[in-house]
PDB file of C-alpha atoms in Angstrom:
ATOM      1  CA  UNK A 879      54.706  78.207 126.614  1.00  0.00           C
ATOM      2  CA  UNK A 880      53.727  81.834 125.990  1.00  0.00           C
ATOM      3  CA  UNK A 881      50.770  82.762 124.174  1.00  0.00           C
ATOM      4  CA  UNK A 882      52.691  84.675 121.441  1.00  0.00           C
ATOM      5  CA  UNK A 883      55.063  81.794 121.006  1.00  0.00           C
ATOM      6  CA  UNK A 884      51.900  79.486 120.521  1.00  0.00           C
ATOM      7  CA  UNK A 885      50.682  81.730 117.860  1.00  0.00           C
ATOM      8  CA  UNK A 886      54.247  81.723 116.195  1.00  0.00           C
ATOM      9  CA  UNK A 887      54.126  78.175 115.922  1.00  0.00           C
ATOM     10  CA  UNK A 888      50.517  77.718 114.734  1.00  0.00           C
ATOM     11  CA  UNK A 889      51.253  80.390 111.814  1.00  0.00           C
ATOM     12  CA  UNK A 890      54.553  79.032 110.803  1.00  0.00           C
ATOM     13  CA  UNK A 891      53.131  76.019 109.453  1.00  0.00           C
ATOM     14  CA  UNK A 892      50.473  77.643 107.543  1.00  0.00           C
ATOM     15  CA  UNK A 893      50.585  79.525 104.244  1.00  0.00           C
ATOM     16  CA  UNK A 894      48.663  82.466 102.590  1.00  0.00           C
ATOM     17  CA  UNK A 895      46.791  82.012  99.747  1.00  0.00           C
ATOM     18  CA  UNK A 896      48.725  84.214  97.562  1.00  0.00           C
ATOM     19  CA  UNK A 897      51.989  82.046  98.517  1.00  0.00           C
ATOM     20  CA  UNK A 898      49.989  78.622  97.379  1.00  0.00           C
ATOM     21  CA  UNK A 899      49.222  80.404  94.183  1.00  0.00           C
ATOM     22  CA  UNK A 900      52.885  81.130  93.448  1.00  0.00           C
ATOM     23  CA  UNK A 901      54.379  78.025  94.706  1.00  0.00           C
ATOM     24  CA  UNK A 902      51.909  75.478  92.877  1.00  0.00           C
ATOM     25  CA  UNK A 903      51.832  77.969  89.959  1.00  0.00           C
ATOM     26  CA  UNK A 904      47.961  78.492  89.940  1.00  0.00           C
ATOM     27  CA  UNK A 905      45.870  81.697  90.061  1.00  0.00           C
ATOM     28  CA  UNK A 906      44.796  83.184  93.241  1.00  0.00           C
ATOM     29  CA  UNK A 907      41.260  82.727  92.118  1.00  0.00           C
ATOM     30  CA  UNK A 908      41.849  79.042  91.773  1.00  0.00           C
ATOM     31  CA  UNK A 909      42.956  78.907  95.459  1.00  0.00           C
ATOM     32  CA  UNK A 910      39.686  80.699  96.691  1.00  0.00           C
ATOM     33  CA  UNK A 911      37.806  78.187  94.300  1.00  0.00           C
ATOM     34  CA  UNK A 912      39.286  75.294  95.876  1.00  0.00           C
ATOM     35  CA  UNK A 913      38.652  76.582  99.230  1.00  0.00           C
ATOM     36  CA  UNK A 914      34.701  77.318  98.183  1.00  0.00           C
ATOM     37  CA  UNK A 915      34.644  73.848  96.915  1.00  0.00           C
ATOM     38  CA  UNK A 916      35.921  72.602 100.082  1.00  0.00           C
ATOM     39  CA  UNK A 917      39.156  71.016  98.624  1.00  0.00           C
ATOM     40  CA  UNK A 918      41.040  73.580 100.741  1.00  0.00           C
ATOM     41  CA  UNK A 919      40.155  74.504 104.349  1.00  0.00           C
ATOM     42  CA  UNK A 920      40.775  78.346 105.309  1.00  0.00           C
ATOM     43  CA  UNK A 921      41.663  79.298 108.623  1.00  0.00           C
ATOM     44  CA  UNK A 922      40.481  82.652 109.127  1.00  0.00           C
ATOM     45  CA  UNK A 923      42.801  84.361 111.890  1.00  0.00           C
ATOM     46  CA  UNK A 924      41.586  87.821 111.513  1.00  0.00           C
ATOM     47  CA  UNK A 925      39.236  89.892 109.579  1.00  0.00           C
ATOM     48  CA  UNK A 926      41.851  90.334 106.727  1.00  0.00           C
ATOM     49  CA  UNK A 927      44.192  87.217 107.288  1.00  0.00           C
ATOM     50  CA  UNK A 928      43.208  83.675 106.060  1.00  0.00           C
ATOM     51  CA  UNK A 929      45.629  80.818 106.217  1.00  0.00           C
ATOM     52  CA  UNK A 930      45.899  77.381 104.923  1.00  0.00           C
ATOM     53  CA  UNK A 931      47.591  74.325 106.349  1.00  0.00           C
ATOM     54  CA  UNK A 932      50.935  73.804 104.649  1.00  0.00           C
ATOM     55  CA  UNK A 933      50.451  70.047 105.078  1.00  0.00           C
ATOM     56  CA  UNK A 934      46.699  69.887 103.724  1.00  0.00           C
ATOM     57  CA  UNK A 935      47.834  72.101 100.760  1.00  0.00           C
ATOM     58  CA  UNK A 936      50.917  70.130  99.764  1.00  0.00           C
ATOM     59  CA  UNK A 937      48.828  66.595 100.061  1.00  0.00           C
ATOM     60  CA  UNK A 938      46.098  68.112  97.643  1.00  0.00           C
ATOM     61  CA  UNK A 939      48.228  69.653  95.100  1.00  0.00           C
ATOM     62  CA  UNK A 940      50.878  66.777  95.239  1.00  0.00           C
ATOM     63  CA  UNK A 941      48.059  64.222  94.884  1.00  0.00           C
ATOM     64  CA  UNK A 942      46.427  66.518  92.143  1.00  0.00           C
ATOM     65  CA  UNK A 943      49.466  66.428  89.673  1.00  0.00           C
TER      66      UNK A 943
END
């Protein structure tokens, strides 16, 4: 498996904060607050890109509602 394929697989199962806010109808600042509080685990992949695990996000929001 090539490195680019591995990166693609990792990124495919992740969400950006803006996508989480839209999908779960919360403010973007709320997503970052949850990350700061340790309720969501941010994954920094570059200086300007942070992702969140889709399974963790789904479990958090579905358990919350």
